[in-house]
Short mmCIF file of C-alpha atoms and ligand atoms in Angstrom, two decimals:
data_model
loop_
_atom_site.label_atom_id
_atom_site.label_comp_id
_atom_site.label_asym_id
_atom_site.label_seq_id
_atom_site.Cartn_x
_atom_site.Cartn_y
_atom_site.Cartn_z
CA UNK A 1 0.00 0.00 0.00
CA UNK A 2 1.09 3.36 -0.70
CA UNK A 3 2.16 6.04 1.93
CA UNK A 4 -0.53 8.53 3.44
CA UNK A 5 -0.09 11.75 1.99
CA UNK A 6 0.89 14.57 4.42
CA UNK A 7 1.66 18.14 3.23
CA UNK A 8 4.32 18.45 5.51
CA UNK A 9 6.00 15.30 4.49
CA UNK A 10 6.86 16.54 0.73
CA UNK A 11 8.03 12.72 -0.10
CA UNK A 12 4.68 11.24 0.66
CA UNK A 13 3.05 13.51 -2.68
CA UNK A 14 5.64 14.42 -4.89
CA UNK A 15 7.24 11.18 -5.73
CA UNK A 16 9.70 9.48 -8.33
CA UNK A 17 8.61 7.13 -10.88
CA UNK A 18 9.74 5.66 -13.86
CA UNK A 19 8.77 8.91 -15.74
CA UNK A 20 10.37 11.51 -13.20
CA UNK A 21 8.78 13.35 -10.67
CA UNK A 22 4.80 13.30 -10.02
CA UNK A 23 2.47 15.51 -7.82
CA UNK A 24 0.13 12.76 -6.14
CA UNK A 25 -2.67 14.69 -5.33
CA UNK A 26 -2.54 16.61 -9.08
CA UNK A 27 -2.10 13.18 -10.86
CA UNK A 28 -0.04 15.08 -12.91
CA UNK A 29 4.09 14.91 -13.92
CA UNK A 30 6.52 17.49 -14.21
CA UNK A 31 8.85 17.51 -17.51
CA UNK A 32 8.72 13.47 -17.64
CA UNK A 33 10.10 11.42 -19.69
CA UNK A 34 7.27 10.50 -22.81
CA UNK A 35 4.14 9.60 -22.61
CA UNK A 36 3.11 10.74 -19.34
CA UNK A 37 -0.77 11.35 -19.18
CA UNK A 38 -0.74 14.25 -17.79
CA UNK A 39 2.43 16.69 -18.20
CA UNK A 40 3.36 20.39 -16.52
CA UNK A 41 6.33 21.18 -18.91
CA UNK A 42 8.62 23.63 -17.64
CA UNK A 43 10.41 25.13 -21.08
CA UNK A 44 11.02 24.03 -24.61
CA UNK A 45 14.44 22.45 -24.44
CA UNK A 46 14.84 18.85 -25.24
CA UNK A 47 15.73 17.24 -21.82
CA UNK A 48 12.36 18.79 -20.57
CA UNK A 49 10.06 18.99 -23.30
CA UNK A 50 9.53 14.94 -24.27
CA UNK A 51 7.72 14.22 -27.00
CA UNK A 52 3.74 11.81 -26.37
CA UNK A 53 2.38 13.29 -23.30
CA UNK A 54 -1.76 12.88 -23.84
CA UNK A 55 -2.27 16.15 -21.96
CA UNK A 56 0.38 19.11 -21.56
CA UNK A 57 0.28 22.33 -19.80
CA UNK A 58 2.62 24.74 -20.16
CA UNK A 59 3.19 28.46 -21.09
CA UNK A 60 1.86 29.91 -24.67
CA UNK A 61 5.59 30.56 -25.63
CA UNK A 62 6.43 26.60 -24.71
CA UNK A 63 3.71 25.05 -26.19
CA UNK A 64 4.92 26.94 -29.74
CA UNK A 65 8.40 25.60 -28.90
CA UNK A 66 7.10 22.41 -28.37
CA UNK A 67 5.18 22.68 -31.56
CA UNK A 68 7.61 23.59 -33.28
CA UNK A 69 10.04 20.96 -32.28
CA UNK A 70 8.06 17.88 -32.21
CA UNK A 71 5.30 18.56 -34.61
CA UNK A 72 2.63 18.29 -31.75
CA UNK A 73 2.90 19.32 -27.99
CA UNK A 74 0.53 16.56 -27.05
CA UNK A 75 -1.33 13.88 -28.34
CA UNK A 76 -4.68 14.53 -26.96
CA UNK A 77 -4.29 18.19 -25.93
CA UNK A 78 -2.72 21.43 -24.50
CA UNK A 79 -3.61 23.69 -21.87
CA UNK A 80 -1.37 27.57 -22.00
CA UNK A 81 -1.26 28.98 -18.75
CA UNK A 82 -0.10 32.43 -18.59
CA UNK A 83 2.75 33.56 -16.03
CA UNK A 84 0.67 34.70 -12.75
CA UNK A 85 -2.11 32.84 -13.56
CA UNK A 86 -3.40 30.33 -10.91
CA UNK A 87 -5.28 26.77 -11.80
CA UNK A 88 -7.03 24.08 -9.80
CA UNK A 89 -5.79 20.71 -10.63
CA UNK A 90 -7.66 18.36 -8.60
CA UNK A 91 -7.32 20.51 -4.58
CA UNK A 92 -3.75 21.57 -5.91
CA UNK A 93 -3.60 24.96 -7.04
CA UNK A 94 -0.43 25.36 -10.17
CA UNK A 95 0.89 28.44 -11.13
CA UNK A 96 3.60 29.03 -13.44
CA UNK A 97 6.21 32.29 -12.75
CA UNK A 98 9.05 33.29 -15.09
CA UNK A 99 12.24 31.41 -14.57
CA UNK A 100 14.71 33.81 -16.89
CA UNK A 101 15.83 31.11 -18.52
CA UNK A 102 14.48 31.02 -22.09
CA UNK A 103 11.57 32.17 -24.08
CA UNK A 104 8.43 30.83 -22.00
CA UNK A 105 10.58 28.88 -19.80
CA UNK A 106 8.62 28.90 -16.02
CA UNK A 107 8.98 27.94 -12.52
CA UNK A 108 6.23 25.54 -11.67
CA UNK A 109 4.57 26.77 -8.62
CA UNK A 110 2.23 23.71 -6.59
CA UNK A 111 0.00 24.10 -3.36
CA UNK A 112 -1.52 21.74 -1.33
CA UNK A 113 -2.86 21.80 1.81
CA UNK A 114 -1.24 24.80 2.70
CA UNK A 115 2.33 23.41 1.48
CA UNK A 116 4.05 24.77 -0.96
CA UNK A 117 6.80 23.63 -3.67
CA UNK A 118 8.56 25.44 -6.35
CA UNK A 119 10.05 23.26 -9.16
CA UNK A 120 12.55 25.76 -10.84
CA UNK A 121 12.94 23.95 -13.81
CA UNK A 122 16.48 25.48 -15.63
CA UNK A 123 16.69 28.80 -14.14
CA UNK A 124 19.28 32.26 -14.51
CA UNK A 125 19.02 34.90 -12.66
CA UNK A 126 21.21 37.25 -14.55
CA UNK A 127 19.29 39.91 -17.44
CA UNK A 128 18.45 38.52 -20.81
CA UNK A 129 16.61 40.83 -22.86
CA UNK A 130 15.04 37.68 -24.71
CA UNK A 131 12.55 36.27 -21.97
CA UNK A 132 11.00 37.89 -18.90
CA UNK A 133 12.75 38.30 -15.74
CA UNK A 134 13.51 34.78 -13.19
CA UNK A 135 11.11 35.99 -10.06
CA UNK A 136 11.52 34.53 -6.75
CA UNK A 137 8.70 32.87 -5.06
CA UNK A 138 9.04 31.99 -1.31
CA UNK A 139 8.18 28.22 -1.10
CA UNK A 140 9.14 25.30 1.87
CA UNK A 141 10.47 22.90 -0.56
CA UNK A 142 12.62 24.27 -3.79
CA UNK A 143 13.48 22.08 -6.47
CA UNK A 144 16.27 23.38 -7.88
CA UNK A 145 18.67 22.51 -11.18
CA UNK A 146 22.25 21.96 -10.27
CA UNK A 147 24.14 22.16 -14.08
CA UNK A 148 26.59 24.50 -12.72
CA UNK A 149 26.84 23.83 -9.31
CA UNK A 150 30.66 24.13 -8.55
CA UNK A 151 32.43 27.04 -6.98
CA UNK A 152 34.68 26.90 -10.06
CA UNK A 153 31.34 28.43 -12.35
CA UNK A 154 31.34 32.08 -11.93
CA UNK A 155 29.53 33.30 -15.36
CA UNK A 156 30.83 36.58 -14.83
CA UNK A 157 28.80 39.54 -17.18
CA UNK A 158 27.62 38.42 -20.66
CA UNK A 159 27.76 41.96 -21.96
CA UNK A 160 31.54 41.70 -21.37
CA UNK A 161 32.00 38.33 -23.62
CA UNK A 162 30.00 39.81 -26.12
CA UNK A 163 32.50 43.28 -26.24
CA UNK A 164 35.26 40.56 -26.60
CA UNK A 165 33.33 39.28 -29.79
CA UNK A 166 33.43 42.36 -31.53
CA UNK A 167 36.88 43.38 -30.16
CA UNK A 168 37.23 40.67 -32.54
CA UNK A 169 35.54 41.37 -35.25
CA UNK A 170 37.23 44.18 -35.55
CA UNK A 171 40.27 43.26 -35.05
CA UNK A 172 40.19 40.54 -38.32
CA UNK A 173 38.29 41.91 -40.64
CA UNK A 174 39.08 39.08 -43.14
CA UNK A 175 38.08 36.41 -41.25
CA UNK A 176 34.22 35.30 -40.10
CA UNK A 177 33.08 34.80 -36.76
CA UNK A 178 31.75 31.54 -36.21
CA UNK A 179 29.70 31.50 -33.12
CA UNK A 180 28.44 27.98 -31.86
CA UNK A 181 25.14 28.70 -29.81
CA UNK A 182 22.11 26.35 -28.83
CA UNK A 183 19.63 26.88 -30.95
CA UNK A 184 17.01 27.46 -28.05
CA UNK A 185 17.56 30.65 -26.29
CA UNK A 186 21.15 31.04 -26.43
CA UNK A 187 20.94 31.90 -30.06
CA UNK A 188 18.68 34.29 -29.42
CA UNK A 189 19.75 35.88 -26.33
CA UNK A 190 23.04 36.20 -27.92
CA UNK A 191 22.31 38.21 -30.90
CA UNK A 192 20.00 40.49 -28.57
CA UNK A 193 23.19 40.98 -26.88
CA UNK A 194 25.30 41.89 -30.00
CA UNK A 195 22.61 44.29 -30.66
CA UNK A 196 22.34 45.69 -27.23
CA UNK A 197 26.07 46.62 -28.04
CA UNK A 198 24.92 48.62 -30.93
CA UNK A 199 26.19 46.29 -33.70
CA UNK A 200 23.39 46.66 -36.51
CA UNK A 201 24.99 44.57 -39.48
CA UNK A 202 23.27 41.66 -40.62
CA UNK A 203 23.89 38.16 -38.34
CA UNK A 204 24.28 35.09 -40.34
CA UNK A 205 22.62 31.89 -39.24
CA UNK A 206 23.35 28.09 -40.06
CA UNK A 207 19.99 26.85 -41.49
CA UNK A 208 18.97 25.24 -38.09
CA UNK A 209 18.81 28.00 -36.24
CA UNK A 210 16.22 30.29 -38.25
CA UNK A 211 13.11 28.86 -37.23
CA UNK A 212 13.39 29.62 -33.58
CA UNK A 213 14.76 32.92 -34.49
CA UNK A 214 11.73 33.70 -36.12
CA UNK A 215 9.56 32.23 -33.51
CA UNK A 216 10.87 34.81 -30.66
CA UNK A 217 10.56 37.20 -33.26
CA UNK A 218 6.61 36.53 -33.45
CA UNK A 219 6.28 36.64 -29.53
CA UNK A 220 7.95 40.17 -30.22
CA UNK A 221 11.70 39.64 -29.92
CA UNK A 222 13.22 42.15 -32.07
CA UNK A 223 16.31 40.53 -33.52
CA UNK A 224 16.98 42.73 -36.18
CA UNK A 225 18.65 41.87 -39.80
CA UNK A 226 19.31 37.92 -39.92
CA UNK A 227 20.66 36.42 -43.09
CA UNK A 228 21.07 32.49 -43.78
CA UNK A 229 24.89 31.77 -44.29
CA UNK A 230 23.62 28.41 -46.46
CA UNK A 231 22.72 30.83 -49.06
CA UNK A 232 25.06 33.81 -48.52
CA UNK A 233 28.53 33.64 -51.03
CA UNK A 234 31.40 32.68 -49.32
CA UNK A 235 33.38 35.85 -50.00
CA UNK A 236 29.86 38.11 -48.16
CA UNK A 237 30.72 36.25 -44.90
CA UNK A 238 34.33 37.82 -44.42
CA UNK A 239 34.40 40.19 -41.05
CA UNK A 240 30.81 38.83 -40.06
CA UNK A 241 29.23 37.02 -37.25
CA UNK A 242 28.10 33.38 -38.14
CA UNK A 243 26.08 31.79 -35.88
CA UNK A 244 25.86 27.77 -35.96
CA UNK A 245 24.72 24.74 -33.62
CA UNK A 246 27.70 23.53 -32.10
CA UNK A 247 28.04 20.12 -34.00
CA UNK A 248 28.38 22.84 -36.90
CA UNK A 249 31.68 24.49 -36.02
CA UNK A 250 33.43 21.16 -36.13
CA UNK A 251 32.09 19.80 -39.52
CA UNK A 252 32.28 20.15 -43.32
CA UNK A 253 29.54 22.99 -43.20
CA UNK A 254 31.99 25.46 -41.46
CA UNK A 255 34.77 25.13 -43.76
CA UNK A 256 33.25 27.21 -46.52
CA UNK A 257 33.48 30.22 -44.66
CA UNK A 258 36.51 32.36 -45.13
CA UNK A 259 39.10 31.75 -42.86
CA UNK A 260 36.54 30.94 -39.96
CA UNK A 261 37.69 32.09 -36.74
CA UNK A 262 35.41 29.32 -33.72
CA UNK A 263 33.81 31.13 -30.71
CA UNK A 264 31.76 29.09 -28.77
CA UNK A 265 29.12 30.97 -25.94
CA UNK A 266 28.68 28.16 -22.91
CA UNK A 267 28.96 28.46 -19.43
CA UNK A 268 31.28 25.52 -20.28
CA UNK A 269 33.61 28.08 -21.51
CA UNK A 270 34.83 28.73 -18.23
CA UNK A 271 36.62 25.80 -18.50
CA UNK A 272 39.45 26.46 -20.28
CA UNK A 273 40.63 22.60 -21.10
CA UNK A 274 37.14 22.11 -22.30
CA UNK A 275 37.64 25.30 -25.38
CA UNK A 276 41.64 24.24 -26.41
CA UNK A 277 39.88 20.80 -26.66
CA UNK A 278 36.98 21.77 -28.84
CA UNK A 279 39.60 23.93 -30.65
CA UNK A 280 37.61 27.40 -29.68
CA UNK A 281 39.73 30.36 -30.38
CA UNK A 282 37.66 32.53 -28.73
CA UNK A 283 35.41 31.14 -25.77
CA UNK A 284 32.56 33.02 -24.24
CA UNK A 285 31.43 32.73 -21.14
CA UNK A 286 27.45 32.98 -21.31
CA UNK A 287 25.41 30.61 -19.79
CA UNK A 288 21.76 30.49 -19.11
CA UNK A 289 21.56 28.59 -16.07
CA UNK A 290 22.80 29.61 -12.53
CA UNK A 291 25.84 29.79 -11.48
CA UNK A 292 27.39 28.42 -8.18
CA UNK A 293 26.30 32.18 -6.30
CA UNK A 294 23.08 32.51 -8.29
CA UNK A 295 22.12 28.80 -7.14
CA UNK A 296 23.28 29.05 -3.53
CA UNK A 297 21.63 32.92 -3.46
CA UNK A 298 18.50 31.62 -4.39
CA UNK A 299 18.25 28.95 -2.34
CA UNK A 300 18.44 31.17 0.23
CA UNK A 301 15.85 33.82 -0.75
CA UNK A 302 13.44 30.96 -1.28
CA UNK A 303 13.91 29.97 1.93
CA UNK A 304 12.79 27.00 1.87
CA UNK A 305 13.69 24.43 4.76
CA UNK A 306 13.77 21.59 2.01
CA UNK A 307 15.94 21.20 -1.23
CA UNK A 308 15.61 18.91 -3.50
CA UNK A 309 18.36 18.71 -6.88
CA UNK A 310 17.28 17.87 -10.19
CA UNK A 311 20.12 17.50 -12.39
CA UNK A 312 23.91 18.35 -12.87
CA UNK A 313 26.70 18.16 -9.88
CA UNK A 314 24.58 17.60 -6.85
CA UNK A 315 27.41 16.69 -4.30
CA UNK A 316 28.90 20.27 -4.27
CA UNK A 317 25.43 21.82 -3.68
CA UNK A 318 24.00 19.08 -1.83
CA UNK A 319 26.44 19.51 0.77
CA UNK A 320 26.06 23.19 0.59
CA UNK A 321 22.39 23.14 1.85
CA UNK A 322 23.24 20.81 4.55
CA UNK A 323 25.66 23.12 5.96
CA UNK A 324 23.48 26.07 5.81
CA UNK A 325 20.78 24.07 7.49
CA UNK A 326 18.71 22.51 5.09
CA UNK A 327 17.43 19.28 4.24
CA UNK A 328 18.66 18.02 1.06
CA UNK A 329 17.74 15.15 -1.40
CA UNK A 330 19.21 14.15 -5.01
CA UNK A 331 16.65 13.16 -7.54
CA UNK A 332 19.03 12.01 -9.73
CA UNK A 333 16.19 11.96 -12.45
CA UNK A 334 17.26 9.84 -15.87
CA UNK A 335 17.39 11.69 -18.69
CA UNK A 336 18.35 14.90 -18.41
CA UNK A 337 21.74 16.52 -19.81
CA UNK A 338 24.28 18.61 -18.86
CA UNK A 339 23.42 21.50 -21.51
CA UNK A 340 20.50 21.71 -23.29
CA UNK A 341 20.63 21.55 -26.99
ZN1 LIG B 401 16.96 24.26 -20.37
ZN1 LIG B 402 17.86 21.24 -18.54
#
């Protein structure tokens, strides 16, 4: 027989199963793996977003990522719930909050019984002027991410890679920029960035990238003037900025620009092993998920009495909240990655 659910006793309703975690009294999952019946879907990236739910809730902005991605958000059908907005599932009330991580991407807010968790999802807490602002929600459990959950991860400010970019640019003319970015909100936040800096020439994207460019776009994103580098001439891309999915800057498709010169924008970048292995002449340091002081920080603005981590390097954090006085618990859950692509 199954445990008697207690709202004080977070473990008796919000379980583990085979799909990831579940809210008991909702019936409902939160990013599982596919073909959950019910799913609460925290942003569009891959590791979140599975593909064969029968019913999905999520933001408007997700459920066009999703759409977008996967063809269909959910077999049998979708629910948008906008950021603020509060829903009765079953006696638990949901709401979803912005988690300043990508387009759409939310905190999923769950009460029951006076109780209350906050599943972060992937989180930042640094500005990007693609997506609305991460806002902090007291809660007594927080379910936090953990991807960059070492002292060593300091992201440092974004604006100050991006000057390095067109230091650059500048400084070789000849040569194009070849910028690997995910092509989910890093792609996008980085070109905001660029243009932030007042750079106004045309950006040139590898062919995978467009679509979600034009997606923020539509949920009124300025970008301004993107080109496709597929169907530019070689000789056009000299002294530009080419942006391409990772797997790009290593492959045949990169070697028909003009003496390309590899940038890569991670949090990953930090590391600086990780670049000279990759072969990244110039490495940015942009990440959007928390680092080790935005994780720890909001922990403790939550707080919460009760952690629980996701995903990424738990140990480091785990032992963190214990020695601030939390309880702690790994989820471990299957599935997820280290970066999101
Ligand atoms: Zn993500
Ligand atoms: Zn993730």
């Amino acid at each position: 027989m199954r445990e008697e659910m207690r709202p004080d006793r977070f473990d008796s309703w919000l379980t583990v199963d085979a799909k990831g975690l579940y809210c008991r009294p909702g019936r409902f999952h939160i990013d599982p793996n596919g073909g959950a019946e019910r799913a609460i879907v925290t942003h569009g990236h891959s590791d979140h977003a599975r593909p064969g739910h029968q019913h999905v809730l999520a933001t408007r902005e997700t459920l066009a990522i999703m759409e977008q991605r996967l063809g269909q958000a959910a077999r049998h059908g979708t629910q948008a719930l906008a950021y603020g907005e509060t829903i009765a599932i079953g006696d638990v009330a949901v709401r979803l909050v912005p988690a300043g991580h990508v387009l759409g991407s939310a905190q999923v807010v769950i009460e029951w019984k006076g109780a209350r968790a906050v599943i972060s999802g992937d989180y930042k807490r640094s500005a990007d002027p693609t997506c609305a602002p991460y806002e902090l929600v007291p809660c007594d459990l927080f379910i936090t991410e953990a991807t960059f959950a070492l002292p060593v991860f300091q992201h440092g400010d974004a604006g100050q890679e991006v000057a390095k970019l067109l230091t650059s640019v500048r400084q070789f003319p000849e040569r194009a920029h070849v910028v690997g970015v995910y092509g989910l909100g890093k792609c996008q936040r980085l070109i905001a960035l660029i243009r932030q800096a007042g750079y106004e020439r045309p950006i040139y994207l590898h062919g995978a990238l467009a679509a979600c460019c034009a997606l923020y776009e539509t949920f009124g994103v300025p970008l301004g003037p993107l080109k496709s580098a597929t169907e530019a001439e070689r000789g056009e891309m000299r002294g530009e900025i080419v942006l391409a999915p990772p797997s790009a800057l290593a492959d045949r498709w990169s070697r028909r620009l003009p003496d390309p010169l590899t940038a890569f924008a991670s949090g990953w970048m930090r590391v600086r092993a990780r670049a000279r292995q990759q072969g990244i002449e110039l490495p940015l340091v942009i990440s959007d998920h928390a680092d080790w002081n935005e994780l720890t920080r909001t922990i403790a603005e939550t707080g919460a009495g009760e952690v629980w981590v996701t995903h990424g390097r738990e140990d480091a954090l785990l032992h963190h909240i214990e020695t601030t006085g939390r309880r702690g618990r790994a989820l471990a859950l299957i599935g997820r990655e280290d970066e999101d692509q």
